[in-house]
Coordinates of C-alpha atoms and ligand atoms in Angstrom, one line a residue:
M1 CA -4.4 -22.2 -23.6
N2 CA -1.8 -23.1 -26.2
D3 CA 1.3 -23.8 -24.6
A4 CA 3.7 -22.9 -28.2
I5 CA 2.6 -19.3 -27.5
R6 CA 4.5 -17.6 -25.4
P7 CA 5.6 -14.3 -25.1
Q8 CA 9.3 -12.9 -25.4
P9 CA 11.7 -14.2 -22.8
G10 CA 11.7 -11.6 -19.7
I11 CA 8.1 -10.5 -20.3
M12 CA 6.3 -12.5 -17.5
D13 CA 9.0 -11.1 -14.9
I14 CA 7.3 -7.2 -15.3
A15 CA 5.7 -6.9 -12.3
L16 CA 2.0 -4.7 -13.0
Y17 CA 2.8 -0.7 -12.5
Q18 CA 0.6 0.1 -9.0
G19 CA -0.9 3.4 -9.7
G20 CA -2.1 5.6 -6.8
K21 CA -5.0 4.7 -5.0
A22 CA -8.2 6.6 -5.8
H23 CA -10.7 5.1 -3.3
V24 CA -11.3 3.8 0.3
S25 CA -14.0 1.4 0.4
G26 CA -16.8 2.9 2.9
V27 CA -15.4 6.6 2.6
A28 CA -17.3 8.8 0.4
N29 CA -15.4 12.0 0.6
V30 CA -11.6 11.5 -0.5
V31 CA -8.6 13.2 -0.6
K32 CA -6.3 12.0 -3.3
L33 CA -2.8 12.7 -2.7
S34 CA -1.3 9.6 -4.1
S35 CA -0.4 10.8 -7.4
N36 CA 1.3 14.2 -8.0
E37 CA -1.6 15.6 -9.6
N38 CA -1.9 19.0 -9.7
P39 CA -4.8 20.1 -7.0
F40 CA -6.0 22.8 -9.3
G41 CA -6.5 21.0 -12.3
P42 CA -5.4 22.6 -15.8
S43 CA -5.6 25.9 -16.8
D44 CA -9.1 27.4 -18.2
K45 CA -7.5 27.9 -21.5
A46 CA -6.8 24.2 -21.7
K47 CA -10.1 23.4 -20.9
E48 CA -11.5 25.5 -23.6
A49 CA -9.1 23.8 -26.2
F50 CA -10.3 20.5 -24.8
A51 CA -14.5 21.4 -25.3
K52 CA -13.3 22.9 -28.5
S53 CA -11.9 19.7 -30.1
V54 CA -15.1 18.2 -29.9
H55 CA -15.9 19.5 -33.2
Q56 CA -12.8 17.9 -35.2
L57 CA -13.5 14.2 -33.4
H58 CA -14.1 13.0 -37.2
R59 CA -10.9 14.1 -38.4
Y60 CA -7.2 12.3 -38.2
P61 CA -5.1 13.9 -35.9
S62 CA -1.8 15.5 -37.4
T63 CA 1.0 12.9 -37.6
D64 CA 3.9 15.3 -37.5
H65 CA 2.5 17.4 -34.4
A66 CA 4.1 20.2 -36.0
A67 CA 1.6 23.0 -33.9
L68 CA 2.2 21.5 -30.4
R69 CA 6.2 20.9 -31.3
Q70 CA 6.1 24.8 -32.1
A71 CA 4.3 26.2 -28.9
I72 CA 6.5 23.9 -26.6
A73 CA 9.9 24.8 -29.0
E74 CA 8.6 29.1 -28.8
T75 CA 8.2 28.6 -24.9
H76 CA 11.2 26.7 -24.0
R77 CA 13.6 28.6 -27.2
L78 CA 14.4 25.1 -28.5
D79 CA 14.8 23.7 -31.9
A80 CA 10.9 22.5 -32.7
G81 CA 12.8 19.7 -35.7
R82 CA 14.2 18.1 -32.0
I83 CA 11.2 18.0 -29.9
I84 CA 8.8 14.6 -30.0
C85 CA 5.3 14.0 -28.5
G86 CA 3.7 10.8 -26.8
V87 CA 1.3 9.2 -24.9
G88 CA 2.4 10.5 -21.6
S89 CA 6.7 10.8 -20.7
D90 CA 6.3 7.4 -20.3
E91 CA 5.7 6.5 -24.3
I92 CA 9.3 8.9 -24.7
I93 CA 10.4 6.3 -22.0
H94 CA 9.2 3.2 -24.0
F95 CA 10.9 4.5 -27.2
L96 CA 13.8 5.1 -26.0
C97 CA 14.2 1.6 -24.8
Q98 CA 12.6 -0.2 -27.5
A99 CA 15.3 1.7 -29.9
Y100 CA 18.4 1.6 -27.8
A101 CA 18.4 -1.3 -25.7
G102 CA 17.7 -5.0 -26.0
P103 CA 18.9 -8.5 -24.6
G104 CA 22.3 -8.3 -23.4
D105 CA 22.2 -4.4 -22.9
E106 CA 21.9 -2.8 -19.4
V107 CA 19.9 0.0 -18.5
L108 CA 20.4 2.3 -15.2
Y109 CA 18.2 4.0 -12.8
T110 CA 18.9 5.0 -9.0
E111 CA 17.2 3.1 -5.9
H112 CA 14.4 4.8 -5.9
G113 CA 13.7 5.8 -9.4
F114 CA 10.7 6.0 -11.2
L115 CA 9.3 2.4 -11.8
M116 CA 8.6 2.4 -15.5
Y117 CA 12.4 2.8 -16.4
K118 CA 12.6 -1.0 -14.8
I119 CA 9.3 -2.0 -16.8
S120 CA 10.1 -0.3 -20.2
A121 CA 13.5 -1.6 -20.0
M122 CA 12.8 -5.6 -19.4
A123 CA 9.5 -5.0 -22.2
A124 CA 12.6 -4.5 -24.6
G125 CA 14.2 -7.7 -23.1
A126 CA 17.0 -5.4 -21.5
T127 CA 18.8 -6.0 -18.6
P128 CA 17.3 -2.9 -15.8
V129 CA 20.4 -2.6 -13.4
E130 CA 19.7 -0.8 -10.2
V131 CA 22.2 2.2 -8.7
A132 CA 22.4 2.8 -4.9
E133 CA 21.5 6.3 -4.0
R134 CA 23.4 8.6 -1.4
E135 CA 20.9 9.7 1.1
R136 CA 18.4 9.6 -1.2
T137 CA 19.7 11.3 -3.5
T138 CA 21.3 10.3 -6.9
D139 CA 24.8 9.6 -6.5
V140 CA 26.8 10.3 -9.9
D141 CA 29.5 8.2 -8.7
A142 CA 27.8 5.0 -8.2
L143 CA 26.0 5.5 -11.6
L144 CA 29.8 6.2 -13.3
A145 CA 30.8 3.5 -12.0
A146 CA 27.8 1.1 -12.7
C147 CA 28.6 1.8 -16.3
T148 CA 29.5 -1.4 -18.3
E149 CA 30.6 -1.8 -22.5
R150 CA 26.7 -2.9 -22.0
T151 CA 24.8 0.3 -20.8
K152 CA 22.6 2.2 -23.5
L153 CA 20.3 3.9 -20.8
V154 CA 20.9 5.7 -17.9
F155 CA 17.9 7.3 -16.6
I156 CA 17.4 9.7 -13.7
A157 CA 14.7 12.4 -12.9
N158 CA 15.3 15.4 -11.4
P159 CA 14.3 16.2 -9.2
N160 CA 13.3 12.5 -8.6
N161 CA 10.3 10.6 -7.7
P162 CA 9.4 9.6 -4.9
T163 CA 12.3 11.4 -2.9
G164 CA 12.0 14.9 -3.9
T165 CA 15.7 15.1 -4.2
M166 CA 17.6 16.9 -6.6
I167 CA 21.4 17.2 -8.1
S168 CA 23.1 20.2 -9.4
A169 CA 23.5 21.2 -12.8
G170 CA 27.2 20.2 -12.4
E171 CA 26.6 16.9 -11.5
V172 CA 24.1 16.0 -14.0
A173 CA 26.8 17.6 -16.7
R174 CA 29.9 15.5 -15.0
L175 CA 27.7 12.4 -15.7
A176 CA 27.0 13.0 -18.9
R177 CA 30.3 13.3 -19.5
G178 CA 31.6 10.6 -17.9
L179 CA 29.4 8.1 -19.8
P180 CA 30.8 5.6 -21.8
P181 CA 30.3 6.4 -25.5
Q182 CA 27.7 3.7 -26.4
A183 CA 25.0 4.9 -23.4
I184 CA 22.4 8.2 -23.6
L185 CA 21.6 10.0 -20.3
V186 CA 18.0 10.7 -20.1
L187 CA 16.9 13.2 -18.1
D188 CA 13.7 13.1 -16.5
G189 CA 12.0 16.7 -16.1
A190 CA 8.4 15.5 -14.8
Y191 CA 9.1 17.9 -12.0
A192 CA 11.2 20.3 -13.4
E193 CA 8.7 22.9 -13.7
Y194 CA 8.1 23.3 -10.3
V195 CA 11.9 24.3 -9.5
E196 CA 11.8 28.4 -9.6
G197 CA 14.6 29.3 -12.5
F198 CA 15.5 25.7 -13.5
D199 CA 16.3 25.1 -17.0
A200 CA 15.5 21.4 -16.3
G201 CA 19.1 20.9 -18.1
L202 CA 18.0 21.7 -21.4
S203 CA 21.0 23.4 -21.8
L204 CA 22.8 20.2 -21.2
V205 CA 20.5 18.9 -24.2
E206 CA 21.9 21.5 -26.5
A207 CA 25.7 21.0 -25.6
M208 CA 25.8 17.1 -25.5
P209 CA 25.0 14.6 -28.1
N210 CA 24.4 11.7 -25.8
V211 CA 21.5 13.5 -23.6
V212 CA 18.0 13.3 -24.1
M213 CA 15.1 15.0 -21.6
T214 CA 11.8 13.9 -21.1
R215 CA 8.9 16.1 -20.0
T216 CA 5.3 15.4 -19.2
F217 CA 1.8 17.4 -19.2
S218 CA 0.8 15.1 -16.3
K219 CA 2.2 17.1 -13.2
I220 CA 2.2 21.0 -13.1
Y221 CA 0.2 21.4 -16.2
G222 CA -2.8 19.8 -14.5
L223 CA -3.3 16.8 -17.6
G224 CA -2.1 13.5 -16.1
G225 CA -6.1 12.2 -17.4
L226 CA -5.3 13.0 -21.2
R227 CA -1.8 11.5 -21.4
I228 CA 0.7 13.9 -23.5
G229 CA 4.7 14.2 -22.4
W230 CA 7.4 15.1 -24.9
G231 CA 11.4 14.7 -25.3
Y232 CA 14.0 16.9 -26.5
G233 CA 17.3 15.7 -27.6
P234 CA 20.2 15.6 -30.4
Q235 CA 18.8 15.7 -34.0
A236 CA 19.9 11.5 -34.5
I237 CA 18.6 10.4 -31.7
I238 CA 14.6 11.9 -32.1
D239 CA 15.0 11.0 -35.8
V240 CA 14.9 7.2 -34.1
L241 CA 12.6 7.6 -31.8
N242 CA 10.1 8.8 -34.6
R243 CA 10.6 5.7 -36.6
I244 CA 8.6 3.6 -33.7
R245 CA 6.2 6.0 -32.6
G246 CA 3.0 5.3 -34.3
P247 CA 1.5 7.9 -36.6
F248 CA -1.6 8.7 -34.7
N249 CA 0.0 8.2 -31.4
L250 CA -1.7 11.6 -30.0
S251 CA -5.4 12.7 -30.6
N252 CA -6.6 16.3 -31.6
T253 CA -7.9 16.8 -28.5
Q254 CA -4.5 15.8 -27.1
L255 CA -2.9 18.2 -29.2
E256 CA -4.8 21.3 -29.1
T257 CA -5.1 20.9 -25.3
A258 CA -1.5 20.5 -24.6
E259 CA -0.4 23.6 -26.6
A260 CA -3.0 25.9 -25.1
A261 CA -2.0 24.2 -21.6
V262 CA 2.1 25.0 -22.5
R263 CA 1.2 28.5 -24.0
D264 CA -0.5 29.7 -20.8
Q265 CA 2.7 30.1 -18.7
D266 CA 1.2 32.6 -16.5
Y267 CA -1.3 29.3 -15.1
V268 CA 1.8 27.8 -14.6
A269 CA 3.8 30.5 -12.7
K270 CA 1.0 30.4 -10.5
C271 CA 1.0 26.7 -9.5
R272 CA 4.5 26.8 -9.0
A273 CA 4.3 29.4 -6.3
E274 CA 1.4 27.9 -4.6
N275 CA 2.9 24.5 -4.6
A276 CA 6.2 26.1 -3.3
R277 CA 4.1 27.7 0.0
L278 CA 1.8 25.0 0.8
R279 CA 4.8 22.7 0.3
H280 CA 7.1 24.4 2.9
W281 CA 4.1 24.8 5.0
L282 CA 2.9 20.9 5.1
A283 CA 6.8 19.8 5.5
E284 CA 7.2 22.3 8.8
A285 CA 3.6 20.5 10.0
L286 CA 5.1 17.2 9.7
A287 CA 8.4 18.2 11.3
E288 CA 6.3 19.7 13.9
V289 CA 4.9 16.3 15.0
G290 CA 7.8 14.3 14.5
V291 CA 7.8 13.2 10.6
P292 CA 10.7 14.4 8.9
S293 CA 11.4 14.9 5.0
D294 CA 14.1 15.5 2.8
T295 CA 13.7 19.6 1.5
S296 CA 11.4 18.5 -1.9
M297 CA 11.7 20.6 -5.1
A298 CA 8.7 19.0 -6.1
N299 CA 4.9 19.0 -5.5
F300 CA 5.2 16.1 -2.9
V301 CA 6.8 15.4 0.6
L302 CA 8.6 12.1 1.2
A303 CA 7.6 11.7 4.9
R304 CA 9.9 9.3 6.6
F305 CA 8.3 7.5 9.6
A306 CA 10.7 5.6 12.6
S307 CA 9.9 2.0 10.8
T308 CA 7.8 0.5 8.1
E309 CA 5.0 -0.8 10.7
E310 CA 4.5 2.7 11.7
A311 CA 4.4 3.9 8.0
E312 CA 1.6 1.7 7.5
A313 CA 0.1 2.3 10.3
C314 CA 0.1 5.7 9.5
D315 CA -1.5 5.1 5.8
D316 CA -4.4 2.7 7.5
Y317 CA -5.3 5.6 10.0
L318 CA -5.1 8.2 6.8
Q319 CA -7.6 6.3 5.0
G320 CA -10.0 6.0 7.5
Q321 CA -10.1 9.8 7.4
G322 CA -10.3 9.6 4.0
L323 CA -6.9 10.6 3.1
I324 CA -4.9 8.7 0.2
V325 CA -1.1 9.0 0.1
R326 CA 1.2 6.8 -1.6
R327 CA 2.8 3.6 -0.1
V328 CA 6.7 3.3 -1.3
A329 CA 7.6 -0.2 -0.6
S330 CA 8.3 -0.8 -4.3
Y331 CA 10.7 2.5 -4.6
N332 CA 12.4 0.5 -1.6
L333 CA 11.2 3.1 0.5
P334 CA 9.1 0.9 3.0
H335 CA 9.3 3.4 6.1
C336 CA 8.1 6.3 4.1
L337 CA 4.8 7.7 2.2
R338 CA 4.7 10.3 -0.5
I339 CA 2.0 13.0 0.4
T340 CA 1.0 14.6 -3.0
V341 CA 0.5 18.8 -2.2
G342 CA -2.7 19.5 -2.5
D343 CA -4.8 22.9 -2.0
E344 CA -4.6 24.1 1.3
A345 CA -7.4 22.4 3.1
S346 CA -5.9 19.1 2.2
C347 CA -2.6 20.1 3.5
R348 CA -4.2 21.3 6.6
R349 CA -6.4 18.1 6.8
I350 CA -3.3 15.7 6.4
A351 CA -0.9 17.3 8.5
Y352 CA -4.0 17.5 11.7
A353 CA -4.3 13.9 10.6
V354 CA -0.5 13.1 11.0
G355 CA -0.5 15.0 14.5
Q356 CA -3.5 13.1 15.5
F357 CA -1.7 9.8 14.7
K358 CA 1.6 10.6 16.3
G359 CA -0.7 11.4 19.5
L360 CA -2.9 8.8 19.6
K361 CA 0.2 6.4 19.4
Ligands
PLP401 C1 4.5 11.3 -12.9 C2 6.2 10.9 -13.7 C3 6.3 10.9 -15.0 C4 5.1 11.5 -16.1 O1 4.8 10.4 -16.8 P1 3.1 10.5 -17.7 O2 3.5 9.1 -18.4 O3 3.9 11.8 -18.7 O4 2.0 11.0 -17.0 C5 7.5 10.9 -15.5 N1 8.8 10.6 -14.7 C6 8.3 10.9 -13.3 C7 9.5 10.6 -12.5 C8 6.9 11.1 -12.7 O5 7.0 10.9 -11.4

């Protein structure tokens, strides 16, 4: 290796993102509840669109994503010109950091916030700043107090992953209004569809010049494997992001599948209702065996244990039973396990196994 060839400062400090585990050695039929995937997969209409896209494989995809943006705009009553589509919302987060933060700039996110905020901030050479939460919930006062003249981006997920908690529209608006003039508030709405009657904060995006929203097809749409996300924001900001977006960042298959998925809101509503029912059942079942959780607004439950040791021992036990959940020590929650709300059989299996574990001790 040539010593003169070196990455930009800070790149080697980035810790590699660890995805949710998918396998346990020696166990054949595992239930994967570690990545907040929709247990029912995508809608049939999305699958049909995916299959049909095979006939277009030799064609370059559209560079402006007009059809998908139009479908999203009609569904959510938005201005299609202010939508940008990306390779997962991860790519939109990446664009925001690349375009708006660099060396000397600060990027804020909360104590138990999504790891991609930190990774993207560091990739841009900016300084990541972790801000304390209150009882595993975003603390607007703490975020406002952490702002400086170097703050360029403030990320919050609402509902948040991995806590499942959310803050009110009034609190989000107070945060947006209180930021210094050079800072953008990014509302990560990866789980917004799981909240009944929630506009995800889009009315705030419409009202403010400094608020951007990110959304994804990876969660309720059941398309995590295909990698599609989108962002919505003020025209000036979206125009900036489009300058650094690769012209062919999304394939025909991604675009056409996502378009069919967003047009099938009946399926989204069905998944939302089923998730709410099973989430409630799971949280109660866990509480009954002495494992509490905060009221989750998303498609997972953050199970709290008495100690890091107990959480790790429970995770080991569950893996032995073929049940994969997520350790969240990297989210500063070493005494917790994040459990995705699966189908009914998976919820019953996990509740039973955690009960067995608690009884075994
Ligand atoms: C899962 C998740 C996303 C989605 O990322 P994609 O790149 O769209 O798959 C974004 N933000 C949070 C907080 C998430 O948990």
